[in-house]
Tab-separated table of C-alpha atoms and ligand atoms in Angstrom:
chain	number	residue	atom	x	y	z
A	1	GLN	CA	0.000	0.000	0.000
A	2	ALA	CA	2.697	2.450	1.154
A	3	LYS	CA	4.830	1.591	-1.843
A	4	LYS	CA	1.927	2.193	-4.132
A	5	ALA	CA	1.171	5.502	-2.484
A	6	GLY	CA	4.829	6.405	-2.835
A	7	ARG	CA	4.588	6.227	-6.592
A	8	ASN	CA	1.455	8.298	-6.602
A	9	THR	CA	2.361	11.807	-7.667
A	10	LEU	CA	-0.623	13.154	-5.786
A	11	ARG	CA	0.499	11.684	-2.462
A	12	PHE	CA	1.110	15.050	-0.811
A	13	PHE	CA	-2.374	16.187	-1.598
A	14	ASP	CA	-5.008	16.314	1.012
A	15	PRO	CA	-7.900	14.257	-0.427
A	16	ASN	CA	-10.098	17.303	0.149
A	17	MET	CA	-7.783	19.292	-2.021
A	18	GLN	CA	-8.259	16.772	-4.809
A	19	GLU	CA	-11.999	17.164	-4.459
A	20	VAL	CA	-11.724	20.920	-4.707
A	21	ILE	CA	-9.657	20.553	-7.868
A	22	ASN	CA	-12.094	18.084	-9.393
A	23	ALA	CA	-15.029	20.348	-8.610
A	24	ARG	CA	-13.259	23.236	-10.233
A	25	VAL	CA	-12.377	21.283	-13.351
A	26	GLU	CA	-15.961	20.164	-13.614
A	27	LEU	CA	-17.306	23.659	-13.082
A	28	GLU	CA	-15.032	25.003	-15.782
A	29	ARG	CA	-16.122	22.277	-18.200
A	30	ASP	CA	-19.795	22.984	-17.443
A	31	LEU	CA	-19.219	26.695	-17.870
A	32	ARG	CA	-17.729	26.187	-21.353
A	33	GLN	CA	-20.684	24.000	-22.177
A	34	ALA	CA	-23.037	26.698	-20.842
A	35	ILE	CA	-21.664	29.260	-23.260
A	36	GLU	CA	-22.247	26.925	-26.170
A	37	ASN	CA	-25.696	25.860	-24.979
A	38	LYS	CA	-26.753	29.368	-24.001
A	39	GLU	CA	-27.687	28.420	-20.450
A	40	PHE	CA	-27.529	31.980	-19.130
A	41	GLN	CA	-30.440	34.192	-18.299
A	42	LEU	CA	-30.753	37.799	-17.208
A	43	TYR	CA	-32.694	38.681	-14.095
A	44	TYR	CA	-33.880	42.249	-13.687
A	45	GLN	CA	-34.022	44.257	-10.496
A	46	LEU	CA	-36.100	47.416	-10.360
A	47	GLN	CA	-34.624	50.820	-9.595
A	48	VAL	CA	-37.029	53.516	-8.419
A	49	ASP	CA	-37.082	57.190	-7.521
A	50	GLY	CA	-38.250	58.766	-4.264
A	51	ASP	CA	-41.874	58.456	-5.382
A	52	GLY	CA	-41.628	54.765	-6.181
A	53	ARG	CA	-41.616	55.350	-9.917
A	54	SER	CA	-39.542	53.083	-12.118
A	55	LEU	CA	-36.282	54.481	-13.427
A	56	GLY	CA	-34.807	51.318	-14.825
A	57	ALA	CA	-33.261	48.029	-13.855
A	58	GLU	CA	-30.012	46.285	-13.180
A	59	ALA	CA	-29.388	43.157	-15.236
A	60	LEU	CA	-28.036	40.343	-13.060
A	61	ILE	CA	-26.863	37.147	-14.693
A	62	ARG	CA	-28.082	33.700	-13.673
A	63	TRP	CA	-26.897	30.339	-14.919
A	64	ASN	CA	-29.539	27.721	-15.477
A	65	GLN	CA	-27.520	24.543	-15.323
A	66	PRO	CA	-29.288	21.222	-16.034
A	67	LYS	CA	-27.847	19.388	-13.022
A	68	ARG	CA	-26.921	22.282	-10.730
A	69	GLY	CA	-30.129	24.297	-11.069
A	70	LEU	CA	-30.007	28.086	-10.886
A	71	VAL	CA	-26.428	29.105	-10.151
A	72	SER	CA	-25.686	32.454	-8.507
A	73	PRO	CA	-23.082	34.712	-10.102
A	74	PHE	CA	-21.076	34.522	-6.875
A	75	ASN	CA	-20.477	30.856	-7.730
A	76	PHE	CA	-19.283	31.209	-11.287
A	77	ILE	CA	-18.188	34.774	-12.090
A	78	PRO	CA	-14.879	34.408	-10.217
A	79	LEU	CA	-13.970	31.242	-12.164
A	80	ALA	CA	-15.165	32.857	-15.381
A	81	GLU	CA	-12.796	35.733	-14.661
A	82	GLU	CA	-9.855	33.436	-13.930
A	83	THR	CA	-10.364	31.398	-17.090
A	84	GLY	CA	-11.173	34.230	-19.455
A	85	LEU	CA	-14.653	32.773	-20.031
A	86	ILE	CA	-15.993	36.085	-18.711
A	87	LEU	CA	-15.271	37.521	-22.161
A	88	PRO	CA	-17.838	35.479	-24.104
A	89	ILE	CA	-20.204	35.614	-21.109
A	90	GLY	CA	-19.855	39.390	-20.934
A	91	GLN	CA	-20.533	39.630	-24.660
A	92	TRP	CA	-23.694	37.625	-24.184
A	93	VAL	CA	-24.843	39.911	-21.349
A	94	LEU	CA	-24.209	43.007	-23.446
A	95	ASP	CA	-26.168	41.607	-26.352
A	96	ALA	CA	-29.071	40.354	-24.206
A	97	ALA	CA	-29.274	43.718	-22.426
A	98	CYS	CA	-29.368	45.678	-25.688
A	99	SER	CA	-32.024	43.372	-27.014
A	100	GLN	CA	-34.184	43.962	-23.898
A	101	LEU	CA	-33.653	47.722	-24.105
A	102	LYS	CA	-34.921	47.606	-27.682
A	103	ALA	CA	-38.077	45.840	-26.555
A	104	TRP	CA	-38.694	48.463	-23.847
A	105	GLU	CA	-37.961	51.279	-26.244
A	106	GLN	CA	-40.801	50.161	-28.487
A	107	ASN	CA	-43.427	50.560	-25.771
A	108	PRO	CA	-44.313	54.077	-24.565
A	109	LEU	CA	-44.892	52.703	-21.048
A	110	THR	CA	-41.329	51.384	-20.813
A	111	ASN	CA	-39.292	53.536	-23.157
A	112	HIS	CA	-37.904	55.615	-20.264
A	113	LEU	CA	-36.238	52.634	-18.588
A	114	SER	CA	-32.470	52.400	-18.349
A	115	LEU	CA	-30.657	49.108	-18.018
A	116	SER	CA	-27.395	48.685	-16.116
A	117	ILE	CA	-24.983	45.882	-16.818
A	118	ASN	CA	-22.064	44.729	-14.670
A	119	VAL	CA	-18.780	44.630	-16.508
A	120	SER	CA	-15.677	42.868	-15.197
A	121	ALA	CA	-12.257	44.506	-15.272
A	122	GLN	CA	-10.890	42.023	-17.793
A	123	GLN	CA	-13.806	42.636	-20.100
A	124	PHE	CA	-13.523	46.401	-19.836
A	125	LYS	CA	-9.788	46.308	-20.518
A	126	GLN	CA	-10.104	44.479	-23.858
A	127	ALA	CA	-8.616	46.534	-26.650
A	128	ASP	CA	-11.834	46.308	-28.668
A	129	PHE	CA	-14.352	46.794	-25.845
A	130	VAL	CA	-15.533	50.158	-27.171
A	131	SER	CA	-16.212	48.691	-30.592
A	132	GLN	CA	-18.002	45.688	-29.065
A	133	VAL	CA	-20.392	48.044	-27.292
A	134	GLN	CA	-20.797	50.211	-30.339
A	135	THR	CA	-21.523	47.194	-32.529
A	136	SER	CA	-24.146	45.906	-30.123
A	137	VAL	CA	-25.801	49.324	-29.754
A	138	GLN	CA	-25.967	49.701	-33.526
A	139	HIS	CA	-27.030	46.137	-34.178
A	140	HIS	CA	-30.034	46.538	-31.863
A	141	ALA	CA	-30.548	50.188	-32.822
A	142	ILE	CA	-31.026	51.299	-29.218
A	143	ASN	CA	-30.729	54.683	-27.589
A	144	PRO	CA	-27.257	54.393	-25.996
A	145	ASN	CA	-28.232	56.828	-23.229
A	146	LEU	CA	-30.303	54.079	-21.656
A	147	LEU	CA	-27.458	51.591	-21.400
A	148	LYS	CA	-25.416	51.956	-18.239
A	149	ILE	CA	-22.204	50.227	-17.335
A	150	GLU	CA	-21.457	49.393	-13.712
A	151	LEU	CA	-17.786	49.413	-12.846
A	152	THR	CA	-16.236	48.723	-9.460
A	153	GLU	CA	-13.631	50.703	-7.592
A	154	SER	CA	-11.184	47.787	-7.702
A	155	MET	CA	-10.908	48.290	-11.466
A	156	LEU	CA	-9.329	51.652	-10.829
A	157	LEU	CA	-6.367	50.116	-9.036
A	158	ASP	CA	-4.191	49.666	-12.058
A	159	ASN	CA	-3.870	51.627	-15.249
A	160	VAL	CA	-6.598	54.080	-14.401
A	161	GLU	CA	-5.538	56.305	-17.289
A	162	HIS	CA	-6.447	53.537	-19.720
A	163	ILE	CA	-9.804	53.002	-17.973
A	164	ILE	CA	-10.546	56.709	-18.276
A	165	ILE	CA	-9.734	56.691	-22.004
A	166	THR	CA	-12.158	53.801	-22.537
A	167	MET	CA	-14.831	55.496	-20.444
A	168	VAL	CA	-14.492	58.736	-22.356
A	169	ALA	CA	-14.759	56.897	-25.690
A	170	LEU	CA	-17.904	55.107	-24.522
A	171	GLN	CA	-19.352	58.297	-23.106
A	172	ALA	CA	-18.828	59.878	-26.516
A	173	ILE	CA	-21.209	57.310	-28.014
A	174	GLY	CA	-23.739	58.019	-25.241
A	175	ILE	CA	-23.077	55.261	-22.685
A	176	ARG	CA	-23.348	56.189	-19.004
A	177	PHE	CA	-21.438	54.893	-16.011
A	178	GLU	CA	-22.101	53.926	-12.434
A	179	LEU	CA	-19.535	53.085	-9.776
A	180	ASP	CA	-20.865	49.936	-8.071
A	181	ASP	CA	-20.329	48.865	-4.443
A	182	PHE	CA	-19.115	52.365	-3.701
A	183	GLY	CA	-17.306	52.773	-0.422
A	184	THR	CA	-16.019	49.193	-0.163
A	185	GLY	CA	-13.006	49.608	-2.405
A	186	TYR	CA	-10.267	52.040	-2.641
A	187	SER	CA	-11.264	55.139	-4.574
A	188	SER	CA	-9.137	58.129	-4.646
A	189	LEU	CA	-11.160	61.313	-4.663
A	190	GLN	CA	-8.713	62.466	-7.301
A	191	TYR	CA	-10.084	59.805	-9.677
A	192	LEU	CA	-13.679	60.495	-8.849
A	193	LYS	CA	-13.213	63.974	-10.145
A	194	LYS	CA	-11.664	62.707	-13.392
A	195	LEU	CA	-14.006	59.834	-14.219
A	196	PRO	CA	-17.010	60.524	-16.423
A	197	LEU	CA	-19.476	59.073	-13.917
A	198	GLN	CA	-23.215	59.632	-13.779
A	199	GLN	CA	-23.911	57.702	-10.619
A	200	LEU	CA	-22.387	56.304	-7.448
A	201	LYS	CA	-24.037	53.211	-6.077
A	202	ILE	CA	-23.732	53.101	-2.307
A	203	ASP	CA	-22.805	49.582	-1.286
A	204	GLN	CA	-25.471	47.587	0.517
A	205	SER	CA	-23.156	46.929	3.468
A	206	PHE	CA	-23.616	50.583	4.517
A	207	ILE	CA	-27.383	50.415	4.092
A	208	GLN	CA	-27.985	47.282	6.142
A	209	ASP	CA	-27.650	48.904	9.591
A	210	ILE	CA	-28.161	52.471	8.565
A	211	THR	CA	-30.968	53.103	11.005
A	212	GLU	CA	-28.781	52.236	14.027
A	213	ASP	CA	-25.120	52.401	13.118
A	214	SER	CA	-23.804	55.940	13.448
A	215	SER	CA	-20.649	55.200	11.407
A	216	ASP	CA	-22.719	53.913	8.502
A	217	GLN	CA	-24.913	56.986	8.803
A	218	ALA	CA	-21.900	59.279	8.659
A	219	ILE	CA	-20.442	57.430	5.659
A	220	VAL	CA	-23.680	57.455	3.714
A	221	ARG	CA	-24.365	61.111	4.443
A	222	THR	CA	-20.842	61.952	3.337
A	223	ILE	CA	-21.193	59.995	0.087
A	224	ILE	CA	-24.496	61.737	-0.649
A	225	ALA	CA	-23.030	65.189	0.059
A	226	MET	CA	-19.895	64.492	-1.938
A	227	ALA	CA	-21.849	63.209	-4.927
A	228	ARG	CA	-24.022	66.293	-4.846
A	229	GLY	CA	-20.896	68.465	-4.821
A	230	LEU	CA	-19.512	66.591	-7.818
A	231	ASN	CA	-22.886	66.692	-9.545
A	232	ILE	CA	-23.198	62.902	-9.669
A	233	ASP	CA	-26.387	60.960	-8.851
A	234	VAL	CA	-26.503	58.524	-5.970
A	235	ILE	CA	-28.379	55.249	-5.790
A	236	ALA	CA	-28.621	53.129	-2.663
A	237	GLU	CA	-28.507	49.361	-3.169
A	238	GLY	CA	-29.788	46.715	-0.789
A	239	VAL	CA	-32.702	48.759	0.563
A	240	GLU	CA	-34.892	46.253	2.399
A	241	THR	CA	-36.982	48.188	4.918
A	242	ASP	CA	-39.174	51.268	5.129
A	243	ASN	CA	-36.935	52.684	7.846
A	244	GLN	CA	-33.840	52.419	5.691
A	245	LEU	CA	-35.735	54.103	2.886
A	246	ALA	CA	-36.967	56.888	5.153
A	247	TYR	CA	-33.468	57.559	6.442
A	248	LEU	CA	-31.989	57.697	2.944
A	249	ARG	CA	-34.723	59.951	1.619
A	250	ASN	CA	-34.290	62.261	4.552
A	251	TYR	CA	-30.638	62.777	3.659
A	252	GLY	CA	-31.271	63.469	0.014
A	253	CYS	CA	-30.809	60.107	-1.677
A	254	ASN	CA	-33.525	59.654	-4.273
A	255	HIS	CA	-32.641	56.575	-6.286
A	256	PHE	CA	-33.126	53.156	-4.763
A	257	GLN	CA	-32.716	49.466	-5.477
A	258	GLY	CA	-33.372	46.588	-3.094
A	259	TYR	CA	-35.679	43.821	-1.995
A	260	LEU	CA	-38.118	46.432	-0.621
A	261	PHE	CA	-39.002	47.284	-4.224
A	262	GLY	CA	-38.443	43.881	-5.722
A	263	ARG	CA	-35.991	41.019	-5.946
A	264	PRO	CA	-34.143	40.356	-9.167
A	265	ALA	CA	-36.598	38.434	-11.344
A	266	PRO	CA	-37.000	36.923	-14.805
A	267	ILE	CA	-38.368	39.325	-17.398
A	268	ASN	CA	-42.044	38.308	-17.078
A	269	GLU	CA	-42.130	38.781	-13.328
A	270	PHE	CA	-40.153	41.953	-13.627
A	271	GLU	CA	-42.662	43.375	-16.073
A	272	THR	CA	-45.537	42.551	-13.724
A	273	LEU	CA	-43.787	44.489	-10.980
A	274	LEU	CA	-43.132	47.299	-13.395
A	275	GLU	CA	-46.821	47.510	-14.149
A	276	SER	CA	-47.576	47.870	-10.414
A	277	SER	CA	-44.948	50.541	-10.034
A	278	ARG	CA	-46.660	52.424	-12.805
A	279	ARG	CA	-50.161	52.105	-11.398
A	280	TYR	CA	-49.417	52.178	-7.692
A	281	PRO	CA	-45.998	53.770	-7.227
A	282	ARG	CA	-46.675	54.586	-3.562
A	283	ASP	CA	-47.406	50.941	-2.864
A	284	VAL	CA	-44.181	49.863	-4.432
A	285	LEU	CA	-42.461	52.403	-2.273
A	286	LEU	CA	-44.168	51.498	0.955
A	287	ARG	CA	-44.673	47.796	0.738
A	288	GLY	CA	-42.223	46.448	-1.785
A	289	LEU	CA	-44.741	44.430	-3.733
A	290	ALA	CA	-42.395	41.619	-4.671
A	291	GLY	CA	-40.312	41.971	-1.560
A	292	THR	CA	-40.738	38.601	0.004
B	301	LIG	P1	-23.814	43.683	-7.615
B	301	LIG	O1	-23.638	44.208	-8.985
B	301	LIG	O2	-23.362	44.550	-6.500
B	301	LIG	O3	-25.369	43.347	-7.516
B	301	LIG	C1	-26.123	43.489	-6.350
B	301	LIG	C2	-26.378	42.171	-5.682
B	301	LIG	O4	-27.138	42.407	-4.493
B	301	LIG	C3	-27.197	41.199	-6.506
B	301	LIG	O5	-26.743	39.900	-6.218
B	301	LIG	C4	-28.611	41.422	-5.969
B	301	LIG	O6	-29.443	40.294	-6.129
B	301	LIG	C5	-28.331	41.656	-4.510
B	301	LIG	N1	-29.380	42.468	-3.871
B	301	LIG	C6	-30.185	43.380	-4.443
B	301	LIG	N2	-31.021	43.946	-3.545
B	301	LIG	C7	-30.743	43.373	-2.366
B	301	LIG	C8	-31.298	43.548	-1.032
B	301	LIG	O7	-32.177	44.340	-0.774
B	301	LIG	N3	-30.722	42.777	-0.055
B	301	LIG	C9	-29.703	41.898	-0.308
B	301	LIG	N4	-29.236	41.195	0.715
B	301	LIG	N5	-29.182	41.700	-1.546
B	301	LIG	C10	-29.691	42.444	-2.563
B	301	LIG	P2	-26.515	38.819	-7.364
B	301	LIG	O8	-27.581	38.940	-8.403
B	301	LIG	O9	-26.318	37.508	-6.707
B	301	LIG	O10	-25.167	39.277	-8.029
B	301	LIG	C11	-23.980	39.248	-7.306
B	301	LIG	C12	-22.842	39.924	-8.012
B	301	LIG	O11	-22.466	39.184	-9.182
B	301	LIG	C13	-23.181	41.312	-8.519
B	301	LIG	O12	-23.070	42.250	-7.460
B	301	LIG	C14	-22.117	41.500	-9.577
B	301	LIG	O13	-20.910	41.903	-8.988
B	301	LIG	C15	-21.961	40.094	-10.124
B	301	LIG	N6	-22.709	39.976	-11.381
B	301	LIG	C16	-24.028	39.768	-11.588
B	301	LIG	N7	-24.328	39.743	-12.907
B	301	LIG	C17	-23.149	39.955	-13.562
B	301	LIG	C18	-22.783	40.059	-14.946
B	301	LIG	O14	-23.622	40.000	-15.868
B	301	LIG	N8	-21.457	40.257	-15.222
B	301	LIG	C19	-20.515	40.390	-14.243
B	301	LIG	N9	-19.247	40.591	-14.587
B	301	LIG	N10	-20.831	40.316	-12.930
B	301	LIG	C20	-22.115	40.096	-12.597
B	302	LIG	MG1	-23.999	45.862	-9.931
B	303	LIG	MG1	-23.335	46.422	-5.997
B	304	LIG	MG1	-21.630	43.578	-5.068
């Protein structure tokens, strides 16, 4: 037995380690398969103003895997980033989002809606990213002002000059930008001033305890004041309760996203919620119709 084990090149591996590796290999294989089989789906989460009226949505990817079920982006985006598979996945998201925007644009009840997509650093840094976006916008013949790109602060860590050049080029064709998870990363105020940003998205970790935690209150109030000074909009993410909403409104935040207004949902459910927000905006604001 020992002799046999001695010849085994994996003998220093913890068996658990081997399992982790196998799971990863399998996940990567399934992910490649998913791209070919088009197993991805966009979920949409409503964004509203201070009166509960719809402003738009954030597109959040889901993976419908035959044997795994619905896979959360937390469980496959990191591997997709490591393997480069995020590039074809990101392309798919861009195309699906433009196609949905086109559908909304054709209906007077929905033609005001913006749609935000999350873009990974690697995707954004591709030499031809600007032309990919331009091609998709033209292919679907959408109003580019309604397509928003969410970037994170961590992307600004290296080669920020290059990021700014790409942002400016995209802004020139009408695309708008949001800085996602704001406050959790490392953003120099110097950059904030230079970036062509339309919106800061306050990270949900600051919203969670905002009614009790005085540090979170101070941070959020500072972000709101700073954004106002820089003439950038603010949206709060992860709003789950009426009290959180009341606090945020009181301090001048007037764009919101969170379970209070609706969970991310497939397009049909999202459009039902949208209809309610149109007919009964106060209800959406006060009760969070889909917020279960
Ligand atoms: P994110 O962009 O910060 O998205 C917000 C996340 O918070 C979403 O998780 C959303 O479902 C969740 N959320 C929204 N409202 C609430 C709330 O009131 N309470 C709580 N507890 N959570 C709330 P999700 O959909 O699992 O997405 C996770 C992350 O995966 C996203 O974080 C984003 O970083 C990434 N992601 C999602 N879709 C894409 C995509 O198409 N491309 C890339 N590169 N990343 C994506
Ligand atoms: Mg986001
Ligand atoms: Mg976020
Ligand atoms: Mg996040």
